């Protein structure tokens, strides 16, 4: 008899190859919308990197695709483990993770990871495997009172804030911490995580670099997976000195090139209003190539706000630099009780460049059946997130028994 745990393993077998640690300096883009966010993908990357996959399978190897119809083989669609690099382990050993989140506090990630995949992030931090950078709790706090100011000026605080570094308070509608939050709660959060206290990119980069340095040890170096959760929020909330898409892209690139960072995952929103500028630009380019003159294109472009333009530019630029793009969206037909959304996985701009490089290499020396680094399957799958946060993934048209 098949148990629910066997049906819904922490790492969906159909997607397992996409969660292995990619090549040096690679970038993976995750996108989601309000009705189908990408948090569950971030959690699976944490699970794969921090050693969860080996705990659930009993091995730490890479699985090879099965020849033929994968659904006919049930949940084990990836064949036998070959003992080589899989997930975030293998030749380089276990991987450390730095998670930087602008939309979710530590408590959300700790609770969801424990419930969904059984990973204890608190224990991972205690073991020096994980660093969390809180970009939400104190990023846009209003001016503090005298007692709080004295606390922040103490020698134990390594990142004191000054009035010069602080931007204006977050506009209405953003997730700023309420002023009524107690001092003891804020201090507790700061003691357990690195905390961003200013929206300036210099301060943010310095804080993240401290988190990276805290996980890197010369005597036992480990690869570090750097995860950004919704960095585009900085485009939407900085008003005194607006951050542009070019600023944000350069900031991410600088951290990707940090000596201790092996690969990077970026999660961005992809709701239609935020990508409207990119869609209009593509339509205008298509009209131009077709020799069609449309006055409506210019009128629509003139109505775009700077925020729409910068958000679209950030998403497009990141996709062009990514090796893989994993996109979540809602069903076109509306809500369904047994389907949470659609996951589409494609190669990014860097993925196509890598494919050209692979084609130029002589493959005669590759072992029979061995995968190249770019062999992860592209495609589209349906997924369902259960009440316990477990996820089942299946191809369109397959029966429920093969999820």
Tab-separated table of C-alpha atoms in Angstrom:
chain	number	residue	atom	x	y	z
A	1	UNK	CA	0.000	0.000	0.000
A	2	UNK	CA	1.382	3.379	-1.000
A	3	UNK	CA	1.481	6.023	1.704
A	4	UNK	CA	0.876	9.712	1.138
A	5	UNK	CA	4.534	10.392	1.994
A	6	UNK	CA	5.619	8.081	-0.830
A	7	UNK	CA	3.224	9.745	-3.231
A	8	UNK	CA	4.422	13.219	-2.306
A	9	UNK	CA	8.159	13.094	-1.524
A	10	UNK	CA	9.727	16.387	-0.404
A	11	UNK	CA	11.465	16.708	-3.779
A	12	UNK	CA	9.052	15.833	-6.647
A	13	UNK	CA	10.859	13.162	-8.731
A	14	UNK	CA	9.824	14.709	-12.056
A	15	UNK	CA	11.580	17.933	-11.055
A	16	UNK	CA	14.571	16.485	-9.198
A	17	UNK	CA	17.168	17.143	-11.964
A	18	UNK	CA	16.344	20.852	-11.883
A	19	UNK	CA	17.323	21.186	-8.220
A	20	UNK	CA	20.866	19.884	-8.523
A	21	UNK	CA	23.640	22.376	-7.951
A	22	UNK	CA	24.405	23.897	-11.323
A	23	UNK	CA	27.769	24.921	-12.707
A	24	UNK	CA	29.902	27.674	-11.187
A	25	UNK	CA	28.383	31.194	-11.313
A	26	UNK	CA	25.084	29.921	-12.747
A	27	UNK	CA	21.810	31.747	-12.132
A	28	UNK	CA	18.316	30.249	-11.822
A	29	UNK	CA	15.233	32.466	-12.052
A	30	UNK	CA	11.982	31.596	-10.274
A	31	UNK	CA	8.850	33.579	-11.111
A	32	UNK	CA	5.352	33.471	-9.685
A	33	UNK	CA	2.109	35.420	-9.509
A	34	UNK	CA	-0.274	36.288	-6.687
A	35	UNK	CA	-2.420	33.237	-7.384
A	36	UNK	CA	0.556	30.884	-7.779
A	37	UNK	CA	3.690	32.031	-5.965
A	38	UNK	CA	7.096	30.375	-6.174
A	39	UNK	CA	7.720	29.943	-2.426
A	40	UNK	CA	7.410	26.165	-2.710
A	41	UNK	CA	10.253	26.150	-5.252
A	42	UNK	CA	12.489	28.169	-2.933
A	43	UNK	CA	11.754	25.662	-0.152
A	44	UNK	CA	12.720	22.753	-2.435
A	45	UNK	CA	16.009	24.450	-3.300
A	46	UNK	CA	16.679	24.780	0.437
A	47	UNK	CA	15.812	21.120	0.890
A	48	UNK	CA	18.121	19.968	-1.924
A	49	UNK	CA	21.014	22.157	-0.792
A	50	UNK	CA	20.903	21.417	2.926
A	51	UNK	CA	21.002	17.651	2.559
A	52	UNK	CA	17.337	16.720	2.689
A	53	UNK	CA	17.361	14.688	-0.515
A	54	UNK	CA	19.945	12.263	0.827
A	55	UNK	CA	17.866	11.794	3.965
A	56	UNK	CA	14.766	10.859	2.000
A	57	UNK	CA	16.442	8.574	-0.546
A	58	UNK	CA	19.290	7.208	1.532
A	59	UNK	CA	21.738	8.262	-1.174
A	60	UNK	CA	23.440	11.399	-2.412
A	61	UNK	CA	23.714	10.649	-6.068
A	62	UNK	CA	22.246	11.905	-9.316
A	63	UNK	CA	19.444	9.979	-11.000
A	64	UNK	CA	19.345	9.394	-14.714
A	65	UNK	CA	16.208	9.820	-16.801
A	66	UNK	CA	14.293	6.667	-17.634
A	67	UNK	CA	13.934	5.817	-21.298
A	68	UNK	CA	10.324	5.697	-22.462
A	69	UNK	CA	7.177	6.985	-20.832
A	70	UNK	CA	8.176	8.250	-17.336
A	71	UNK	CA	4.618	8.150	-15.985
A	72	UNK	CA	4.494	4.393	-16.598
A	73	UNK	CA	7.123	3.955	-13.891
A	74	UNK	CA	5.136	5.607	-11.103
A	75	UNK	CA	6.780	8.128	-8.829
A	76	UNK	CA	10.312	6.819	-9.437
A	77	UNK	CA	10.755	8.383	-12.868
A	78	UNK	CA	14.460	9.111	-12.705
A	79	UNK	CA	16.030	5.660	-12.670
A	80	UNK	CA	18.796	4.514	-10.392
A	81	UNK	CA	21.232	6.706	-8.529
A	82	UNK	CA	24.680	6.765	-10.033
A	83	UNK	CA	26.573	8.029	-6.984
A	84	UNK	CA	27.634	11.282	-8.622
A	85	UNK	CA	26.639	14.878	-7.960
A	86	UNK	CA	22.938	15.372	-7.368
A	87	UNK	CA	20.983	18.135	-5.720
A	88	UNK	CA	23.567	20.217	-3.948
A	89	UNK	CA	25.897	17.415	-2.920
A	90	UNK	CA	28.341	15.058	-4.580
A	91	UNK	CA	31.970	15.679	-5.381
A	92	UNK	CA	31.996	19.030	-3.559
A	93	UNK	CA	30.279	17.812	-0.417
A	94	UNK	CA	27.361	19.523	1.279
A	95	UNK	CA	26.434	23.077	0.397
A	96	UNK	CA	25.776	26.051	2.633
A	97	UNK	CA	22.969	28.488	1.905
A	98	UNK	CA	22.466	32.223	2.329
A	99	UNK	CA	18.781	33.140	2.045
A	100	UNK	CA	17.922	36.823	1.615
A	101	UNK	CA	14.200	37.563	1.827
A	102	UNK	CA	12.439	40.888	1.374
A	103	UNK	CA	8.866	39.597	1.651
A	104	UNK	CA	8.970	36.862	4.303
A	105	UNK	CA	10.305	36.845	7.824
A	106	UNK	CA	12.420	34.096	9.348
A	107	UNK	CA	9.433	32.525	11.072
A	108	UNK	CA	7.697	31.854	7.742
A	109	UNK	CA	10.656	30.023	6.217
A	110	UNK	CA	11.389	28.104	9.431
A	111	UNK	CA	7.792	26.928	9.779
A	112	UNK	CA	7.195	26.111	6.126
A	113	UNK	CA	10.457	24.223	5.659
A	114	UNK	CA	9.766	22.120	8.742
A	115	UNK	CA	6.205	21.378	7.678
A	116	UNK	CA	6.748	20.888	3.936
A	117	UNK	CA	10.085	19.075	3.707
A	118	UNK	CA	11.125	18.275	7.284
A	119	UNK	CA	14.197	20.528	7.344
A	120	UNK	CA	14.968	22.246	10.665
A	121	UNK	CA	16.399	25.608	9.595
A	122	UNK	CA	17.180	26.575	13.188
A	123	UNK	CA	19.410	23.532	13.458
A	124	UNK	CA	20.984	24.329	10.081
A	125	UNK	CA	21.893	27.799	11.363
A	126	UNK	CA	23.342	26.351	14.558
A	127	UNK	CA	25.500	24.001	12.461
A	128	UNK	CA	26.791	26.867	10.327
A	129	UNK	CA	25.017	25.594	7.217
A	130	UNK	CA	22.541	28.447	6.768
A	131	UNK	CA	22.516	32.222	7.106
A	132	UNK	CA	19.303	34.219	6.873
A	133	UNK	CA	19.243	37.895	5.926
A	134	UNK	CA	15.988	39.538	6.987
A	135	UNK	CA	15.065	42.240	4.480
A	136	UNK	CA	11.593	42.863	5.855
A	137	UNK	CA	11.457	43.405	9.614
A	138	UNK	CA	13.606	46.522	10.002
A	139	UNK	CA	14.233	47.795	6.487
A	140	UNK	CA	11.702	50.628	6.696
A	141	UNK	CA	11.200	51.116	10.415
A	142	UNK	CA	10.293	54.681	11.416
A	143	UNK	CA	12.616	56.707	13.603
A	144	UNK	CA	13.248	54.820	16.832
A	145	UNK	CA	12.833	56.166	20.348
A	146	UNK	CA	15.633	57.024	22.741
A	147	UNK	CA	15.764	53.551	24.314
A	148	UNK	CA	15.971	51.869	20.917
A	149	UNK	CA	18.626	54.322	19.742
A	150	UNK	CA	20.750	53.538	22.789
A	151	UNK	CA	20.384	49.831	22.114
A	152	UNK	CA	21.492	50.229	18.515
A	153	UNK	CA	24.511	52.314	19.472
A	154	UNK	CA	25.888	49.540	21.688
A	155	UNK	CA	29.206	47.897	20.648
A	156	UNK	CA	27.456	44.585	19.969
A	157	UNK	CA	25.644	46.102	17.020
A	158	UNK	CA	27.870	45.789	13.955
A	159	UNK	CA	25.588	47.681	11.573
A	160	UNK	CA	24.341	50.877	13.259
A	161	UNK	CA	21.965	52.984	11.237
A	162	UNK	CA	22.290	56.712	10.730
A	163	UNK	CA	19.704	59.154	9.521
A	164	UNK	CA	21.710	59.631	6.330
A	165	UNK	CA	21.425	55.970	5.344
A	166	UNK	CA	17.716	55.695	5.904
A	167	UNK	CA	15.278	56.174	3.078
A	168	UNK	CA	11.775	57.486	3.633
A	169	UNK	CA	9.306	55.151	5.380
A	170	UNK	CA	7.666	52.559	3.169
A	171	UNK	CA	4.627	53.844	1.283
A	172	UNK	CA	1.158	52.681	2.196
A	173	UNK	CA	0.492	49.086	1.246
A	174	UNK	CA	4.003	47.760	1.814
A	175	UNK	CA	4.848	45.212	4.492
A	176	UNK	CA	6.710	47.409	6.964
A	177	UNK	CA	6.922	46.293	10.586
A	178	UNK	CA	4.351	48.142	12.764
A	179	UNK	CA	5.741	50.799	15.068
A	180	UNK	CA	4.107	49.054	17.999
A	181	UNK	CA	6.404	46.062	17.660
A	182	UNK	CA	8.264	45.540	20.938
A	183	UNK	CA	11.963	46.272	21.336
A	184	UNK	CA	12.662	42.797	22.716
A	185	UNK	CA	11.138	41.167	19.625
A	186	UNK	CA	13.279	43.262	17.288
A	187	UNK	CA	16.432	42.468	19.246
A	188	UNK	CA	15.612	38.756	19.197
A	189	UNK	CA	15.237	38.837	15.401
A	190	UNK	CA	18.551	40.695	15.051
A	191	UNK	CA	20.359	38.177	17.248
A	192	UNK	CA	19.226	35.176	15.210
A	193	UNK	CA	19.625	36.641	11.703
A	194	UNK	CA	21.459	39.270	9.770
A	195	UNK	CA	19.009	42.153	9.416
A	196	UNK	CA	18.876	44.814	6.726
A	197	UNK	CA	18.376	48.222	8.310
A	198	UNK	CA	18.690	50.516	5.300
A	199	UNK	CA	17.461	50.188	1.678
A	200	UNK	CA	20.750	51.474	0.267
A	201	UNK	CA	22.452	48.890	-1.952
A	202	UNK	CA	25.828	49.502	-0.287
A	203	UNK	CA	24.463	48.560	3.131
A	204	UNK	CA	22.565	45.560	1.719
A	205	UNK	CA	25.631	44.240	-0.097
A	206	UNK	CA	27.851	44.652	2.967
A	207	UNK	CA	25.323	42.778	5.120
A	208	UNK	CA	24.992	39.900	2.650
A	209	UNK	CA	28.781	39.660	2.289
A	210	UNK	CA	29.063	39.331	6.080
A	211	UNK	CA	26.564	36.483	5.929
A	212	UNK	CA	28.585	34.813	3.158
A	213	UNK	CA	31.828	35.202	5.080
A	214	UNK	CA	30.248	33.689	8.193
A	215	UNK	CA	29.574	30.433	6.311
A	216	UNK	CA	32.890	30.133	4.514
A	217	UNK	CA	35.754	28.436	6.339
A	218	UNK	CA	39.188	27.965	4.774
A	219	UNK	CA	39.832	24.705	6.631
A	220	UNK	CA	36.641	23.106	5.252
A	221	UNK	CA	35.408	25.197	2.326
A	222	UNK	CA	31.924	24.475	1.031
A	223	UNK	CA	30.047	25.784	-1.939
A	224	UNK	CA	27.450	28.413	-1.094
A	225	UNK	CA	24.052	28.704	-2.734
A	226	UNK	CA	22.796	32.311	-2.624
A	227	UNK	CA	19.003	32.752	-2.745
A	228	UNK	CA	17.268	36.105	-3.271
A	229	UNK	CA	13.550	36.251	-2.507
A	230	UNK	CA	11.883	39.219	-4.253
A	231	UNK	CA	14.758	41.734	-4.434
A	232	UNK	CA	12.578	43.740	-6.844
A	233	UNK	CA	10.762	45.107	-3.796
A	234	UNK	CA	13.601	47.620	-3.605
A	235	UNK	CA	12.396	49.081	-6.912
A	236	UNK	CA	8.946	49.623	-5.472
A	237	UNK	CA	9.763	51.056	-2.056
A	238	UNK	CA	12.763	53.380	-2.418
A	239	UNK	CA	11.715	56.974	-3.075
A	240	UNK	CA	14.487	59.372	-1.958
A	241	UNK	CA	17.122	57.742	-4.168
A	242	UNK	CA	15.230	55.402	-6.513
A	243	UNK	CA	16.962	52.145	-7.374
A	244	UNK	CA	16.831	51.301	-11.081
A	245	UNK	CA	16.762	47.909	-12.761
A	246	UNK	CA	20.361	48.460	-13.845
A	247	UNK	CA	21.384	49.172	-10.243
A	248	UNK	CA	19.649	46.016	-9.042
A	249	UNK	CA	21.146	43.847	-11.804
A	250	UNK	CA	24.645	45.124	-11.035
A	251	UNK	CA	24.088	44.510	-7.327
A	252	UNK	CA	23.049	40.889	-7.937
A	253	UNK	CA	25.959	40.338	-10.328
A	254	UNK	CA	28.480	41.666	-7.783
A	255	UNK	CA	27.243	39.175	-5.197
A	256	UNK	CA	27.146	36.314	-7.721
A	257	UNK	CA	30.847	36.952	-8.329
A	258	UNK	CA	31.688	36.790	-4.626
A	259	UNK	CA	34.496	34.193	-4.223
A	260	UNK	CA	32.428	31.946	-1.933
A	261	UNK	CA	29.236	31.908	-4.059
A	262	UNK	CA	28.852	28.882	-6.287
A	263	UNK	CA	25.417	29.522	-7.803
A	264	UNK	CA	22.456	31.843	-7.315
A	265	UNK	CA	18.667	31.556	-7.284
A	266	UNK	CA	16.481	34.664	-7.715
A	267	UNK	CA	12.716	34.698	-7.116
A	268	UNK	CA	10.763	37.534	-8.775
A	269	UNK	CA	7.072	38.391	-9.259
A	270	UNK	CA	5.754	38.040	-12.802
A	271	UNK	CA	2.212	39.372	-12.545
A	272	UNK	CA	0.856	40.872	-15.752
A	273	UNK	CA	0.893	44.514	-14.564
A	274	UNK	CA	4.588	44.205	-13.686
A	275	UNK	CA	5.494	42.768	-17.107
A	276	UNK	CA	3.219	44.966	-19.207
A	277	UNK	CA	6.138	47.086	-20.386
A	278	UNK	CA	8.021	44.025	-21.653
A	279	UNK	CA	4.937	42.753	-23.500
A	280	UNK	CA	4.343	46.108	-25.175
A	281	UNK	CA	7.988	46.352	-26.177
A	282	UNK	CA	7.826	42.878	-27.735
A	283	UNK	CA	4.641	43.768	-29.646
A	284	UNK	CA	6.179	46.998	-30.927
A	285	UNK	CA	9.292	45.128	-32.083
A	286	UNK	CA	7.160	42.527	-33.879
A	287	UNK	CA	5.170	45.279	-35.609
A	288	UNK	CA	8.376	46.973	-36.685
A	289	UNK	CA	9.835	43.771	-38.115
A	290	UNK	CA	6.581	43.118	-39.960
A	291	UNK	CA	6.592	46.628	-41.376
A	292	UNK	CA	3.374	47.523	-39.559
A	293	UNK	CA	2.924	51.052	-38.269
A	294	UNK	CA	0.711	51.292	-35.219
A	295	UNK	CA	-0.082	54.566	-33.488
A	296	UNK	CA	-1.525	52.704	-30.492
A	297	UNK	CA	1.881	51.303	-29.529
A	298	UNK	CA	3.309	54.755	-28.905
A	299	UNK	CA	0.249	55.805	-26.931
A	300	UNK	CA	0.404	52.692	-24.730
A	301	UNK	CA	4.119	53.158	-24.117
A	302	UNK	CA	3.550	56.744	-23.004
A	303	UNK	CA	1.143	55.501	-20.310
A	304	UNK	CA	3.698	53.214	-18.669
A	305	UNK	CA	4.917	54.259	-15.230
A	306	UNK	CA	8.607	54.148	-14.279
A	307	UNK	CA	7.794	51.341	-11.827
A	308	UNK	CA	6.289	49.192	-14.602
A	309	UNK	CA	9.288	49.823	-16.833
A	310	UNK	CA	11.851	49.035	-14.114
A	311	UNK	CA	10.088	45.855	-12.950
A	312	UNK	CA	9.805	44.518	-16.494
A	313	UNK	CA	13.441	45.367	-17.216
A	314	UNK	CA	14.627	43.577	-14.059
A	315	UNK	CA	12.727	40.384	-14.900
A	316	UNK	CA	13.851	40.359	-18.541
A	317	UNK	CA	17.496	41.070	-17.684
A	318	UNK	CA	17.538	38.323	-15.046
A	319	UNK	CA	15.967	35.826	-17.464
A	320	UNK	CA	18.612	36.620	-20.074
A	321	UNK	CA	21.380	35.938	-17.545
A	322	UNK	CA	19.778	32.755	-16.192
A	323	UNK	CA	20.618	29.197	-17.098
A	324	UNK	CA	17.109	28.033	-16.162
A	325	UNK	CA	13.750	29.804	-15.691
A	326	UNK	CA	11.065	28.132	-13.537
A	327	UNK	CA	7.705	29.933	-13.814
A	328	UNK	CA	4.537	29.348	-11.801
A	329	UNK	CA	1.162	30.571	-13.004
A	330	UNK	CA	-2.482	29.919	-12.243
A	331	UNK	CA	-4.717	27.768	-14.443
A	332	UNK	CA	-6.171	29.627	-17.406
A	333	UNK	CA	-9.561	28.082	-16.598
A	334	UNK	CA	-9.604	29.425	-13.051
A	335	UNK	CA	-9.422	27.839	-9.615
A	336	UNK	CA	-9.462	24.055	-9.174
A	337	UNK	CA	-9.487	22.135	-5.884
A	338	UNK	CA	-6.943	19.548	-7.055
A	339	UNK	CA	-4.617	21.793	-9.085
A	340	UNK	CA	-2.706	24.693	-7.542
A	341	UNK	CA	-1.071	25.903	-10.715
A	342	UNK	CA	1.115	25.294	-13.747
A	343	UNK	CA	4.907	25.068	-13.633
A	344	UNK	CA	6.839	25.807	-16.804
A	345	UNK	CA	10.592	25.227	-16.988
A	346	UNK	CA	12.656	26.638	-19.854
A	347	UNK	CA	16.244	27.551	-20.512
A	348	UNK	CA	17.235	31.156	-19.943
A	349	UNK	CA	19.588	33.175	-22.100
A	350	UNK	CA	22.651	31.661	-20.439
A	351	UNK	CA	21.184	28.194	-20.948
A	352	UNK	CA	21.090	28.625	-24.717
A	353	UNK	CA	24.653	29.946	-24.680
A	354	UNK	CA	25.751	26.909	-22.663
A	355	UNK	CA	24.039	24.609	-25.161
A	356	UNK	CA	26.053	26.111	-27.988
A	357	UNK	CA	29.232	25.529	-25.996
A	358	UNK	CA	28.216	21.912	-25.305
A	359	UNK	CA	27.591	21.284	-28.989
A	360	UNK	CA	31.129	22.420	-29.742
A	361	UNK	CA	32.599	19.805	-27.392
A	362	UNK	CA	33.451	16.323	-28.594
A	363	UNK	CA	31.149	13.960	-26.666
A	364	UNK	CA	33.013	10.759	-27.586
A	365	UNK	CA	34.626	10.652	-24.166
A	366	UNK	CA	31.309	10.795	-22.312
A	367	UNK	CA	30.172	7.545	-20.713
A	368	UNK	CA	27.173	5.802	-22.253
A	369	UNK	CA	23.975	7.300	-20.856
A	370	UNK	CA	25.782	10.065	-18.980
A	371	UNK	CA	24.031	13.426	-18.881
A	372	UNK	CA	25.586	16.684	-19.894
A	373	UNK	CA	25.082	19.596	-17.516
A	374	UNK	CA	22.383	21.090	-19.708
A	375	UNK	CA	20.252	17.943	-20.083
A	376	UNK	CA	17.550	18.924	-17.576
A	377	UNK	CA	14.231	18.539	-19.324
A	378	UNK	CA	12.221	21.557	-20.399
A	379	UNK	CA	8.470	21.282	-20.169
A	380	UNK	CA	5.246	22.152	-18.446
A	381	UNK	CA	3.672	20.356	-15.491
A	382	UNK	CA	0.658	20.711	-13.235
A	383	UNK	CA	1.202	20.790	-9.487
A	384	UNK	CA	-0.878	20.644	-6.328
A	385	UNK	CA	0.129	21.961	-2.915
A	386	UNK	CA	-1.666	19.985	-0.205
A	387	UNK	CA	-2.823	21.306	3.156
A	388	UNK	CA	0.384	19.970	4.744
A	389	UNK	CA	2.475	21.918	2.155
A	390	UNK	CA	3.596	18.737	0.385
A	391	UNK	CA	3.649	19.034	-3.407
A	392	UNK	CA	2.688	16.595	-6.140
A	393	UNK	CA	3.738	17.239	-9.744
A	394	UNK	CA	2.496	15.475	-12.867
A	395	UNK	CA	2.360	15.887	-16.611
A	396	UNK	CA	-0.801	17.044	-18.321
A	397	UNK	CA	-3.055	14.113	-19.174
A	398	UNK	CA	-1.525	11.697	-16.663
A	399	UNK	CA	-3.683	9.959	-14.092
A	400	UNK	CA	-3.696	10.773	-10.393
A	401	UNK	CA	-1.839	7.551	-9.586
A	402	UNK	CA	1.300	8.709	-11.417
A	403	UNK	CA	1.744	12.028	-9.616
